[in-house]
Every structure is written in structure tokens, then in C-alpha cells.
Amino acid sequence: MLQSDIRLKHQTKKKEAEPASYLFSNQDLKRLIIPLIIEQILAVTVGMVDTMMVSSVGEAATSGVSLVDMINNLLINVFAAISTGGAVVASQFLGQKNKERASEAANQLLIVTGLISIIIMALAILFRRGLLGLLYGGIEADVMENALIYLVLSAASYPFLAIYNSCAALFRSMGNSKISMQASIIMNVLNVCGDAYFILVLHMGVAGAAIASLISRMLACVILVYRLCNKNLEIHIAPRHFGWNSVLVKKILHIGIPSGVENSIFQLGRVLVVGMIALFGTTQIAANAVANNLDSLGVLPGQAMSLAMITVIGRCVGAGDFGQADYYAKKMMKLTYLINGLCCLTVIATMPLTLKLYGLSQETLRLATILVLIHDGCAIVLWPASFTLTNVLRAANDVKFPMVISIMSMVIFRIGGGYILAVYLGYGAIGIWMAMVLDWIVRVTCFVGRYTSGKWKTFYTV
């Protein structure tokens, strides 16, 4: 074969391997991803500030807030899952270049998340004592008192947070995460200032932390709803679209419900394992809370990329271009592993400094150090494929497989394995976190296998 023929054959293969016309340039991806990372950093940082300020009130307050935050995360994940369903549907419509249908989907998303969040808020407030007693019946009286106060005030913010999350997801569907980042900056700065005022000046304890969160979420919700009313946007909300549309609601819930069930079971599992940790006393509860704060920093890139995946892969799928869906999935996963690994190593390296910011006992801080080392050390290899990769499947309407795998792995390995290691063998919080790593290994094996099989490409229909 002539040298020129060899070069031509190589060039032909290269063209076939790469999409001919990219839906997203590198600049587009930067505009989408960088604000998301900043937004995630703000959210986690404010969570750390909350914990630090509350810790000044005492370990009972810190433990009460951390226990309720596990419940909050469970319920907030329901809102996030429905928002994901709406974002996927909107992104797919934009991939079809159907802006009118994308806007209709936006309106239906706000209706659904608003109704669901109001119902959850009412149930959480009405059954607060029974809920906390069921999940954390063995906790001390002062921890329970703080938890009850924090739960009621936190629940009042659910509708605002749900609408905020939905609006932010819709802006991301347009590739414009800068707007939600700006609102997040305002919300989190206000939250920190409110914490300082209500906790340190007025000495309101856990009630002060919850009130600061409520006010900041209300303002952020109003800002994003107002911005989304702009008719010049690809996706916008308008009164003419606010009638109930069963077809679009079904599309949103088709993705949102499995994701919601998956996320809820996952968070419920976390609540249950924290309930196991609560059996070992306030020290282990507080150490677990501090470790969760620091661990969140290590996986920030993965969380940001998970959100970006919905927009990018959803747009590719809507356009019917699975070649580009493959291309961007691989590209974004490589980037996730790189940045995620650097962040985890940074968290580990800076622990001697960051742990000093918490006003807790040496015993608590020593245990927190061990937990962070377990989490971030293993997250470098396992976390992106465990969680970020699943949004590639969801964006293509392959939602049942990740739901089933996540639930089974959580129940069998994280909860079942956690009970054996933590309670039966007596390893406490360390045993729980060892079981978490086992759960990650199972998830990676299943989700990587699903992606490489290509079955996720067969679920999308126009």
C-alpha cells in the first residue's frame, strides 16, 4: 500500500471517530462547567460555615443540625431529581430545536416541584417528632430538642429551595449556569451573614442557622423566577403555559421519579447508617458531621460535572447524535477524574489546618481525620464512575437501571454491610464508611458495564 493511501485511510478513520459538527465547543463547556464548580464550592463552604458557627453553641447543637441535615438532604434530593427530569426533557427539546416545547416543559416543572415541595413541607412539620423519633430514637434529649427546632424551620424553606433548584436546572439546560451561580453567590453570602448575626450576635443557636437559610433561599428563589420570565431566553416561563399538561408532566416524571426514588433511598440509607452511628454517642455523630463537610469539598467537581452532563448529553440525545453523546461523555469523565483527584488530595493535605476551625474535642477530630482519609482516598478512583457517569444514562432516558442498581447496592452493601461492620463487629463510624467504599465498588462495576454495553442508547424516543 502506498504511503499516501495509508495517510488517507488514517484520516478517514479519524473523521469517523470524531463528530463532524460539535454541539458544544470547549468554550461552551467552560461557560457551563466553571460556574457550576463555583456554585458547588459556595454551597459546600456555606455548609461548613454553618457547622462551624453552630459548633460554637456546643456538640449537642452540632449533632442535632447534622442529623436533620441528613433528612434535609433526603428530601432536597427529591426536588433535585424532579428538577433533573425537567432539565433532561428541556435539554432534549432544545436538541430538537423546539424552544416552545422546552418552555412548556419549564412551566410544568415549576408546577410539579411546587406542589410536591409544599406537601413534603407540611408532612415534615406535622410529623417532625415521630420522624426524628423513628430515625434517631436513641439520641440524647438535648440533641433531640435542637433537631426539632432545626427541622421545623428548615422545612419552611423547602418550597423556595425546590423552585430555586428547578429554575437553576432550566438555566443549565440552556448552557447558562452563570445566572444560577450569581443567584447562588447572593444566597450564600446572605446565609453566612445571617448565620453570623443570628448565631453570634443574637445567640439564637440552631434556630438562627435555620432562619438564615430560610431567608436566603426565599431571595434566591425570587431572583431566578424573575430572571426566567425573560421572553428572549430559549427557555422561559409564561402564564400561557401554566395549564396542566399531562403529556409533559409524564415525560418529566418518567425521568424524575426513578431518579427521585434512587436519590431518596440513597439518602435514606445515609440517614439509617447515621442512626447506627448515633448508637455510639455524640462524639461519633459530630465526627461524622465534620467529615461529611470536608468530604463534600473533595467531590465538588464530580457534582458539578453531574449537572453539566444532563445539559450536554441531553442536548446530544435530543438531536439524535449518539456519536457526540459518547464523545462528550468520555471527555467530561476524563476531566472529572482529573479535577476530582486534585481536590481530594488537597482536602487530605490541608486537614491539619481545616480541622482546627472546628471547636470540637481532640477525640472527635481524630475520628473525623480517619473518616476523611477513607472517603477521599477512595473517591479519587471510585467516585466519578459511581455518580457522575449515571447522568449519562439518565440524560438518554435510561433511568430504571441506575435506580435498581443504586437501591440494591445501598440496601445490601452500605446498610447491610454497615450494620455488620459498625454494630455487629463494633467498628462504629469507621465500619459505616468502609461499607460505603464497598457500595462504590459495586456501583462502578455496574455503571461502567452499562455504559460500555451501549444499551443506554436504546431508550430515547422523540
CSV table of C-alpha atoms in Angstrom, one decimal:
chain,number,residue,atom,x,y,z
A,1,MET,CA,0.0,0.0,0.0
A,2,LEU,CA,1.3,3.5,-0.9
A,3,GLN,CA,2.2,5.9,1.9
A,4,SER,CA,-0.4,8.4,0.6
A,5,ASP,CA,-3.1,5.7,0.8
A,6,ILE,CA,-2.1,4.9,4.4
A,7,ARG,CA,-2.4,8.5,5.4
A,8,LEU,CA,-5.8,8.8,3.7
A,9,LYS,CA,-7.1,5.7,5.5
A,10,HIS,CA,-5.8,7.1,8.8
A,11,GLN,CA,-7.5,10.5,8.2
A,12,THR,CA,-10.8,8.8,7.2
A,13,LYS,CA,-10.8,6.7,10.5
A,14,LYS,CA,-10.1,9.9,12.5
A,15,LYS,CA,-13.0,11.7,10.9
A,16,GLU,CA,-15.3,8.8,11.6
A,17,ALA,CA,-14.2,8.7,15.2
A,18,GLU,CA,-14.9,12.4,15.9
A,19,PRO,CA,-18.3,14.2,15.5
A,20,ALA,CA,-18.3,16.3,12.3
A,21,SER,CA,-20.0,19.3,13.8
A,22,TYR,CA,-19.8,19.8,17.6
A,23,LEU,CA,-22.8,20.9,19.5
A,24,PHE,CA,-20.6,22.3,22.3
A,25,SER,CA,-17.2,24.0,21.8
A,26,ASN,CA,-14.6,23.9,24.5
A,27,GLN,CA,-15.6,27.5,25.3
A,28,ASP,CA,-19.2,26.4,25.7
A,29,LEU,CA,-18.2,23.7,28.1
A,30,LYS,CA,-16.1,26.2,30.1
A,31,ARG,CA,-19.0,28.6,30.4
A,32,LEU,CA,-21.2,25.7,31.6
A,33,ILE,CA,-18.8,23.9,34.0
A,34,ILE,CA,-16.8,26.7,35.7
A,35,PRO,CA,-19.9,28.5,37.2
A,36,LEU,CA,-21.2,25.1,38.3
A,37,ILE,CA,-18.0,24.3,40.2
A,38,ILE,CA,-18.0,27.8,41.8
A,39,GLU,CA,-21.7,27.2,42.8
A,40,GLN,CA,-20.9,23.9,44.3
A,41,ILE,CA,-17.9,25.3,46.2
A,42,LEU,CA,-20.2,28.1,47.6
A,43,ALA,CA,-22.8,25.6,48.7
A,44,VAL,CA,-20.3,23.3,50.5
A,45,THR,CA,-18.4,26.2,52.0
A,46,VAL,CA,-21.6,27.7,53.5
A,47,GLY,CA,-22.4,24.2,54.9
A,48,MET,CA,-19.0,24.2,56.6
A,49,VAL,CA,-19.6,27.7,57.9
A,50,ASP,CA,-23.0,26.7,59.3
A,51,THR,CA,-21.4,23.7,61.1
A,52,MET,CA,-18.5,25.8,62.4
A,53,MET,CA,-20.8,28.5,63.8
A,54,VAL,CA,-23.3,26.0,65.3
A,55,SER,CA,-20.4,24.1,66.8
A,56,SER,CA,-19.7,27.2,68.9
A,57,VAL,CA,-23.0,26.5,70.6
A,58,GLY,CA,-21.9,23.0,71.6
A,59,GLU,CA,-21.8,19.4,70.4
A,60,ALA,CA,-25.5,18.8,71.1
A,61,ALA,CA,-26.4,21.6,68.6
A,62,THR,CA,-23.8,20.3,66.1
A,63,SER,CA,-25.2,16.8,66.4
A,64,GLY,CA,-28.8,18.0,66.1
A,65,VAL,CA,-28.1,20.0,63.0
A,66,SER,CA,-26.2,17.2,61.3
A,67,LEU,CA,-29.0,14.7,62.0
A,68,VAL,CA,-31.6,17.0,60.5
A,69,ASP,CA,-29.4,17.8,57.6
A,70,MET,CA,-29.4,14.1,56.7
A,71,ILE,CA,-33.2,14.3,56.5
A,72,ASN,CA,-33.0,17.6,54.6
A,73,ASN,CA,-30.6,16.1,52.1
A,74,LEU,CA,-33.0,13.2,51.6
A,75,LEU,CA,-36.0,15.5,50.9
A,76,ILE,CA,-33.9,18.0,48.9
A,77,ASN,CA,-32.8,15.2,46.6
A,78,VAL,CA,-36.4,14.5,45.7
A,79,PHE,CA,-36.7,18.1,44.5
A,80,ALA,CA,-33.3,17.8,42.7
A,81,ALA,CA,-34.5,14.6,41.0
A,82,ILE,CA,-37.7,16.2,39.6
A,83,SER,CA,-35.6,19.1,38.5
A,84,THR,CA,-33.3,16.7,36.7
A,85,GLY,CA,-36.3,15.2,34.9
A,86,GLY,CA,-37.4,18.7,33.8
A,87,ALA,CA,-33.8,19.6,32.7
A,88,VAL,CA,-33.4,16.4,30.7
A,89,VAL,CA,-36.8,17.0,28.9
A,90,ALA,CA,-35.9,20.7,28.3
A,91,SER,CA,-32.4,19.8,27.0
A,92,GLN,CA,-33.8,17.2,24.6
A,93,PHE,CA,-36.3,19.7,23.2
A,94,LEU,CA,-33.5,22.2,22.7
A,95,GLY,CA,-31.6,19.4,20.9
A,96,GLN,CA,-34.6,19.2,18.6
A,97,LYS,CA,-34.5,23.0,18.3
A,98,ASN,CA,-38.1,23.2,19.7
A,99,LYS,CA,-37.9,26.1,22.1
A,100,GLU,CA,-41.7,26.4,22.5
A,101,ARG,CA,-41.9,22.9,23.9
A,102,ALA,CA,-38.9,23.4,26.1
A,103,SER,CA,-40.6,26.5,27.6
A,104,GLU,CA,-43.8,24.5,28.1
A,105,ALA,CA,-41.7,21.8,30.0
A,106,ALA,CA,-40.2,24.5,32.2
A,107,ASN,CA,-43.6,25.7,33.3
A,108,GLN,CA,-44.8,22.2,34.1
A,109,LEU,CA,-41.6,21.5,36.0
A,110,LEU,CA,-42.3,24.5,38.3
A,111,ILE,CA,-45.9,23.4,38.9
A,112,VAL,CA,-44.8,19.8,39.8
A,113,THR,CA,-41.9,20.8,42.1
A,114,GLY,CA,-44.0,23.4,43.8
A,115,LEU,CA,-46.8,21.0,44.6
A,116,ILE,CA,-44.5,18.2,45.8
A,117,SER,CA,-42.4,20.5,48.0
A,118,ILE,CA,-45.5,22.0,49.7
A,119,ILE,CA,-46.8,18.5,50.5
A,120,ILE,CA,-43.4,17.4,51.9
A,121,MET,CA,-43.0,20.6,53.9
A,122,ALA,CA,-46.4,20.0,55.6
A,123,LEU,CA,-45.7,16.4,56.4
A,124,ALA,CA,-42.2,17.2,57.8
A,125,ILE,CA,-43.7,19.8,60.1
A,126,LEU,CA,-46.7,17.8,61.2
A,127,PHE,CA,-44.8,14.6,61.9
A,128,ARG,CA,-41.5,16.1,63.0
A,129,ARG,CA,-41.3,14.4,66.4
A,130,GLY,CA,-42.4,11.0,65.1
A,131,LEU,CA,-40.0,11.2,62.2
A,132,LEU,CA,-37.0,12.1,64.4
A,133,GLY,CA,-38.0,9.5,67.0
A,134,LEU,CA,-38.3,6.8,64.3
A,135,LEU,CA,-34.9,7.5,62.8
A,136,TYR,CA,-32.9,8.6,65.8
A,137,GLY,CA,-34.8,7.3,68.8
A,138,GLY,CA,-31.6,6.6,70.8
A,139,ILE,CA,-30.3,10.2,70.8
A,140,GLU,CA,-29.9,12.3,73.9
A,141,ALA,CA,-32.6,14.7,74.9
A,142,ASP,CA,-30.7,17.9,74.2
A,143,VAL,CA,-29.7,16.7,70.8
A,144,MET,CA,-33.4,15.9,70.0
A,145,GLU,CA,-34.5,19.4,71.2
A,146,ASN,CA,-32.1,21.1,68.8
A,147,ALA,CA,-33.1,18.7,66.0
A,148,LEU,CA,-36.8,19.5,66.4
A,149,ILE,CA,-36.2,23.3,66.2
A,150,TYR,CA,-34.0,23.0,63.2
A,151,LEU,CA,-36.3,20.6,61.3
A,152,VAL,CA,-39.4,22.9,61.5
A,153,LEU,CA,-37.6,26.0,60.3
A,154,SER,CA,-35.7,24.0,57.6
A,155,ALA,CA,-39.0,22.5,56.3
A,156,ALA,CA,-40.4,26.0,55.8
A,157,SER,CA,-37.8,26.7,53.2
A,158,TYR,CA,-38.5,23.5,51.1
A,159,PRO,CA,-40.8,25.2,48.5
A,160,PHE,CA,-38.4,28.0,47.9
A,161,LEU,CA,-35.5,25.7,47.6
A,162,ALA,CA,-37.4,23.4,45.2
A,163,ILE,CA,-38.4,26.2,42.9
A,164,TYR,CA,-34.9,27.6,43.0
A,165,ASN,CA,-33.4,24.2,42.0
A,166,SER,CA,-35.8,23.9,39.2
A,167,CYS,CA,-35.0,27.3,37.8
A,168,ALA,CA,-31.3,26.7,38.1
A,169,ALA,CA,-31.7,23.4,36.3
A,170,LEU,CA,-33.5,25.1,33.4
A,171,PHE,CA,-30.8,27.8,33.1
A,172,ARG,CA,-28.2,24.9,32.9
A,173,SER,CA,-30.3,23.3,30.2
A,174,MET,CA,-29.7,26.5,28.2
A,175,GLY,CA,-26.0,26.2,28.8
A,176,ASN,CA,-26.2,29.3,31.0
A,177,SER,CA,-25.0,28.3,34.5
A,178,LYS,CA,-23.7,31.8,35.1
A,179,ILE,CA,-27.2,33.0,36.2
A,180,SER,CA,-27.7,30.3,38.8
A,181,MET,CA,-24.1,30.9,40.0
A,182,GLN,CA,-24.9,34.6,40.6
A,183,ALA,CA,-28.1,33.8,42.5
A,184,SER,CA,-26.1,31.2,44.5
A,185,ILE,CA,-23.5,33.8,45.4
A,186,ILE,CA,-26.2,36.1,46.7
A,187,MET,CA,-27.9,33.3,48.6
A,188,ASN,CA,-24.8,32.0,50.2
A,189,VAL,CA,-23.4,35.4,51.2
A,190,LEU,CA,-26.7,36.3,52.8
A,191,ASN,CA,-26.7,32.9,54.5
A,192,VAL,CA,-23.3,33.4,56.0
A,193,CYS,CA,-24.1,37.0,57.2
A,194,GLY,CA,-27.4,35.7,58.6
A,195,ASP,CA,-25.5,32.9,60.5
A,196,ALA,CA,-23.2,35.5,62.0
A,197,TYR,CA,-26.0,37.8,63.1
A,198,PHE,CA,-28.5,35.2,64.4
A,199,ILE,CA,-26.0,32.8,66.0
A,200,LEU,CA,-23.1,35.0,67.2
A,201,VAL,CA,-24.9,38.3,67.9
A,202,LEU,CA,-28.4,37.3,68.9
A,203,HIS,CA,-27.3,33.9,70.3
A,204,MET,CA,-30.2,32.0,68.6
A,205,GLY,CA,-28.3,28.8,68.2
A,206,VAL,CA,-29.7,26.2,65.7
A,207,ALA,CA,-32.8,28.4,65.1
A,208,GLY,CA,-30.5,31.2,63.9
A,209,ALA,CA,-28.8,28.9,61.4
A,210,ALA,CA,-32.2,27.7,60.0
A,211,ILE,CA,-33.7,31.2,59.8
A,212,ALA,CA,-30.6,32.4,57.9
A,213,SER,CA,-31.1,29.6,55.4
A,214,LEU,CA,-34.8,30.3,55.0
A,215,ILE,CA,-34.3,34.0,54.2
A,216,SER,CA,-31.5,33.3,51.8
A,217,ARG,CA,-33.4,30.6,49.9
A,218,MET,CA,-36.5,32.8,49.6
A,219,LEU,CA,-34.5,35.6,48.0
A,220,ALA,CA,-32.6,33.2,45.6
A,221,CYS,CA,-36.0,31.7,44.5
A,222,VAL,CA,-37.5,35.1,43.7
A,223,ILE,CA,-34.3,36.1,41.7
A,224,LEU,CA,-34.3,33.1,39.5
A,225,VAL,CA,-38.1,33.1,38.9
A,226,TYR,CA,-37.8,36.7,37.8
A,227,ARG,CA,-34.9,36.0,35.5
A,228,LEU,CA,-36.7,33.1,33.9
A,229,CYS,CA,-39.6,35.3,32.9
A,230,ASN,CA,-37.4,36.9,30.2
A,231,LYS,CA,-39.1,36.0,26.9
A,232,ASN,CA,-35.8,36.4,25.0
A,233,LEU,CA,-34.4,33.3,26.6
A,234,GLU,CA,-34.5,29.9,24.8
A,235,ILE,CA,-36.5,28.6,27.8
A,236,HIS,CA,-38.7,30.9,29.7
A,237,ILE,CA,-41.9,30.8,31.9
A,238,ALA,CA,-45.1,32.5,30.9
A,239,PRO,CA,-48.7,32.5,32.1
A,240,ARG,CA,-50.0,30.9,28.9
A,241,HIS,CA,-48.0,27.7,29.7
A,242,PHE,CA,-49.2,27.2,33.3
A,243,GLY,CA,-52.1,24.9,32.5
A,244,TRP,CA,-51.7,21.3,33.4
A,245,ASN,CA,-50.1,19.3,30.6
A,246,SER,CA,-50.3,15.6,31.3
A,247,VAL,CA,-48.0,14.6,28.4
A,248,LEU,CA,-45.1,16.8,29.6
A,249,VAL,CA,-45.6,16.0,33.2
A,250,LYS,CA,-45.5,12.3,32.4
A,251,LYS,CA,-42.2,12.9,30.5
A,252,ILE,CA,-40.7,14.8,33.4
A,253,LEU,CA,-41.8,12.3,36.0
A,254,HIS,CA,-40.7,9.4,33.8
A,255,ILE,CA,-37.1,10.6,34.5
A,256,GLY,CA,-37.7,12.4,37.8
A,257,ILE,CA,-39.5,9.6,39.7
A,258,PRO,CA,-36.9,6.9,39.2
A,259,SER,CA,-34.1,9.4,39.9
A,260,GLY,CA,-36.1,10.6,43.0
A,261,VAL,CA,-36.6,7.1,44.3
A,262,GLU,CA,-32.9,6.3,43.7
A,263,ASN,CA,-31.8,9.5,45.4
A,264,SER,CA,-34.3,9.2,48.2
A,265,ILE,CA,-33.3,5.6,49.0
A,266,PHE,CA,-29.7,6.6,48.8
A,267,GLN,CA,-30.2,9.5,51.3
A,268,LEU,CA,-32.5,7.4,53.5
A,269,GLY,CA,-29.7,4.8,53.6
A,270,ARG,CA,-27.3,7.6,54.8
A,271,VAL,CA,-29.9,8.6,57.4
A,272,LEU,CA,-30.2,5.0,58.6
A,273,VAL,CA,-26.4,4.5,58.8
A,274,VAL,CA,-26.1,7.8,60.8
A,275,GLY,CA,-28.8,6.3,63.1
A,276,MET,CA,-26.3,3.4,63.6
A,277,ILE,CA,-23.5,5.9,64.3
A,278,ALA,CA,-25.8,7.6,66.8
A,279,LEU,CA,-25.8,4.4,68.9
A,280,PHE,CA,-22.1,5.1,69.6
A,281,GLY,CA,-22.6,8.6,71.1
A,282,THR,CA,-22.3,12.3,70.4
A,283,THR,CA,-18.6,12.2,69.6
A,284,GLN,CA,-19.1,9.9,66.7
A,285,ILE,CA,-22.1,11.8,65.4
A,286,ALA,CA,-20.1,15.1,65.5
A,287,ALA,CA,-17.0,13.5,63.8
A,288,ASN,CA,-19.3,12.1,61.1
A,289,ALA,CA,-20.8,15.6,60.5
A,290,VAL,CA,-17.3,17.3,60.3
A,291,ALA,CA,-16.1,14.5,57.9
A,292,ASN,CA,-19.1,15.0,55.7
A,293,ASN,CA,-18.4,18.7,55.4
A,294,LEU,CA,-14.8,18.1,54.3
A,295,ASP,CA,-15.6,15.2,52.1
A,296,SER,CA,-18.0,17.3,50.1
A,297,LEU,CA,-15.1,19.6,49.0
A,298,GLY,CA,-13.3,16.6,47.5
A,299,VAL,CA,-16.1,15.6,45.2
A,300,LEU,CA,-17.2,19.0,44.1
A,301,PRO,CA,-16.0,18.6,40.5
A,302,GLY,CA,-17.9,15.4,40.2
A,303,GLN,CA,-21.1,17.0,41.5
A,304,ALA,CA,-20.7,19.9,39.1
A,305,MET,CA,-20.0,17.6,36.1
A,306,SER,CA,-23.0,15.5,37.0
A,307,LEU,CA,-25.2,18.6,36.5
A,308,ALA,CA,-23.3,19.6,33.3
A,309,MET,CA,-23.8,16.0,31.9
A,310,ILE,CA,-27.5,16.5,31.9
A,311,THR,CA,-27.3,19.5,29.7
A,312,VAL,CA,-24.7,18.2,27.3
A,313,ILE,CA,-25.7,14.6,26.9
A,314,GLY,CA,-29.4,15.6,26.9
A,315,ARG,CA,-28.9,18.0,24.0
A,316,CYS,CA,-26.9,15.4,22.0
A,317,VAL,CA,-29.6,12.8,22.6
A,318,GLY,CA,-32.4,15.2,21.6
A,319,ALA,CA,-30.5,15.9,18.4
A,320,GLY,CA,-30.3,12.1,17.8
A,321,ASP,CA,-26.5,12.3,17.8
A,322,PHE,CA,-25.2,9.4,20.0
A,323,GLY,CA,-21.8,9.8,18.5
A,324,GLN,CA,-21.4,13.1,20.1
A,325,ALA,CA,-23.1,11.8,23.3
A,326,ASP,CA,-20.3,9.2,23.5
A,327,TYR,CA,-17.6,11.8,22.7
A,328,TYR,CA,-18.7,14.3,25.4
A,329,ALA,CA,-19.3,11.6,28.0
A,330,LYS,CA,-15.7,10.3,27.7
A,331,LYS,CA,-14.3,13.8,27.5
A,332,MET,CA,-16.2,15.1,30.6
A,333,MET,CA,-15.4,11.9,32.6
A,334,LYS,CA,-11.7,12.3,32.0
A,335,LEU,CA,-11.9,15.9,33.2
A,336,THR,CA,-13.9,14.8,36.2
A,337,TYR,CA,-11.3,12.3,37.2
A,338,LEU,CA,-8.5,14.8,36.9
A,339,ILE,CA,-10.1,17.7,38.9
A,340,ASN,CA,-11.8,15.3,41.4
A,341,GLY,CA,-8.5,13.7,42.2
A,342,LEU,CA,-6.7,17.0,42.7
A,343,CYS,CA,-9.5,18.2,45.0
A,344,CYS,CA,-9.5,15.1,47.1
A,345,LEU,CA,-5.7,15.3,47.5
A,346,THR,CA,-6.0,18.9,48.5
A,347,VAL,CA,-8.6,18.1,51.2
A,348,ILE,CA,-6.3,15.4,52.6
A,349,ALA,CA,-3.3,17.7,52.6
A,350,THR,CA,-5.0,20.6,54.3
A,351,MET,CA,-6.7,18.6,57.0
A,352,PRO,CA,-4.3,19.7,59.8
A,353,LEU,CA,-5.4,23.3,59.1
A,354,THR,CA,-9.1,22.9,58.4
A,355,LEU,CA,-9.9,20.7,61.4
A,356,LYS,CA,-8.6,23.4,63.7
A,357,LEU,CA,-11.6,25.6,62.5
A,358,TYR,CA,-14.0,23.3,64.4
A,359,GLY,CA,-14.4,23.8,68.1
A,360,LEU,CA,-14.6,20.1,68.9
A,361,SER,CA,-12.7,17.7,71.2
A,362,GLN,CA,-9.5,16.1,70.1
A,363,GLU,CA,-11.1,12.7,70.1
A,364,THR,CA,-13.8,13.9,67.7
A,365,LEU,CA,-11.2,15.5,65.4
A,366,ARG,CA,-9.1,12.3,65.4
A,367,LEU,CA,-12.0,10.2,64.3
A,368,ALA,CA,-13.0,12.8,61.6
A,369,THR,CA,-9.5,12.6,60.2
A,370,ILE,CA,-9.7,8.8,59.7
A,371,LEU,CA,-13.1,9.2,58.1
A,372,VAL,CA,-11.9,11.8,55.6
A,373,LEU,CA,-8.9,9.6,54.7
A,374,ILE,CA,-11.2,6.7,53.9
A,375,HIS,CA,-13.6,8.8,51.8
A,376,ASP,CA,-11.2,11.0,49.8
A,377,GLY,CA,-8.6,8.4,49.4
A,378,CYS,CA,-11.0,6.0,47.7
A,379,ALA,CA,-13.1,8.8,46.0
A,380,ILE,CA,-10.1,9.6,43.7
A,381,VAL,CA,-10.6,6.3,41.9
A,382,LEU,CA,-14.3,5.4,42.5
A,383,TRP,CA,-16.5,8.5,43.0
A,384,PRO,CA,-16.8,9.8,39.4
A,385,ALA,CA,-17.8,6.5,37.9
A,386,SER,CA,-20.2,5.8,40.8
A,387,PHE,CA,-22.1,9.1,40.5
A,388,THR,CA,-21.2,11.3,37.5
A,389,LEU,CA,-21.4,8.5,34.9
A,390,THR,CA,-25.0,7.7,35.9
A,391,ASN,CA,-26.2,11.1,34.5
A,392,VAL,CA,-25.1,10.0,31.0
A,393,LEU,CA,-27.6,7.2,31.3
A,394,ARG,CA,-30.4,9.4,32.7
A,395,ALA,CA,-29.9,12.0,30.0
A,396,ALA,CA,-30.7,9.3,27.5
A,397,ASN,CA,-33.8,8.2,29.4
A,398,ASP,CA,-32.1,5.1,30.8
A,399,VAL,CA,-33.4,5.7,34.3
A,400,LYS,CA,-34.5,2.3,35.7
A,401,PHE,CA,-31.2,0.6,35.6
A,402,PRO,CA,-29.3,3.1,37.7
A,403,MET,CA,-32.2,3.2,40.1
A,404,VAL,CA,-32.3,-0.5,40.6
A,405,ILE,CA,-28.5,-0.9,41.0
A,406,SER,CA,-28.3,2.1,43.4
A,407,ILE,CA,-31.1,0.8,45.6
A,408,MET,CA,-29.8,-2.8,45.7
A,409,SER,CA,-26.2,-1.7,46.4
A,410,MET,CA,-27.3,0.7,49.1
A,411,VAL,CA,-29.5,-1.8,50.9
A,412,ILE,CA,-27.2,-4.8,50.6
A,413,PHE,CA,-23.8,-3.3,50.9
A,414,ARG,CA,-24.0,0.1,52.5
A,415,ILE,CA,-26.8,-0.6,55.0
A,416,GLY,CA,-26.3,-4.4,55.4
A,417,GLY,CA,-22.6,-4.2,55.3
A,418,GLY,CA,-22.6,-1.1,57.5
A,419,TYR,CA,-24.6,-2.9,60.2
A,420,ILE,CA,-22.2,-5.9,60.2
A,421,LEU,CA,-19.1,-3.7,60.4
A,422,ALA,CA,-20.4,-0.9,62.6
A,423,VAL,CA,-22.7,-2.6,65.0
A,424,TYR,CA,-22.0,-6.4,65.0
A,425,LEU,CA,-18.2,-6.1,64.7
A,426,GLY,CA,-18.1,-2.8,66.7
A,427,TYR,CA,-16.2,-0.6,64.3
A,428,GLY,CA,-18.7,2.3,64.7
A,429,ALA,CA,-18.4,5.2,62.2
A,430,ILE,CA,-15.3,3.7,60.6
A,431,GLY,CA,-17.3,0.5,59.8
A,432,ILE,CA,-20.0,2.6,58.1
A,433,TRP,CA,-17.5,4.3,55.9
A,434,MET,CA,-15.8,1.0,54.9
A,435,ALA,CA,-19.2,-0.2,53.8
A,436,MET,CA,-19.6,2.9,51.8
A,437,VAL,CA,-16.5,2.1,49.8
A,438,LEU,CA,-17.8,-1.4,49.1
A,439,ASP,CA,-21.1,0.2,47.8
A,440,TRP,CA,-19.0,2.4,45.4
A,441,ILE,CA,-17.1,-0.6,44.0
A,442,VAL,CA,-20.4,-2.3,43.2
A,443,ARG,CA,-21.8,0.9,41.5
A,444,VAL,CA,-18.7,1.4,39.4
A,445,THR,CA,-18.7,-2.2,38.2
A,446,CYS,CA,-22.4,-2.0,37.1
A,447,PHE,CA,-22.5,1.5,35.6
A,448,VAL,CA,-19.2,1.2,33.7
A,449,GLY,CA,-20.5,-2.1,32.3
A,450,ARG,CA,-23.9,-0.5,31.3
A,451,TYR,CA,-22.2,2.4,29.6
A,452,THR,CA,-19.7,0.3,27.6
A,453,SER,CA,-22.5,-2.1,26.5
A,454,GLY,CA,-24.3,0.8,24.7
A,455,LYS,CA,-27.7,-0.3,25.9
A,456,TRP,CA,-28.4,3.2,27.3
A,457,LYS,CA,-28.7,4.4,23.7
A,458,THR,CA,-31.9,2.5,23.0
A,459,PHE,CA,-34.3,4.2,25.4
A,460,TYR,CA,-34.8,7.6,23.8
A,461,THR,CA,-37.8,8.2,21.6
A,462,VAL,CA,-38.9,11.5,20.1
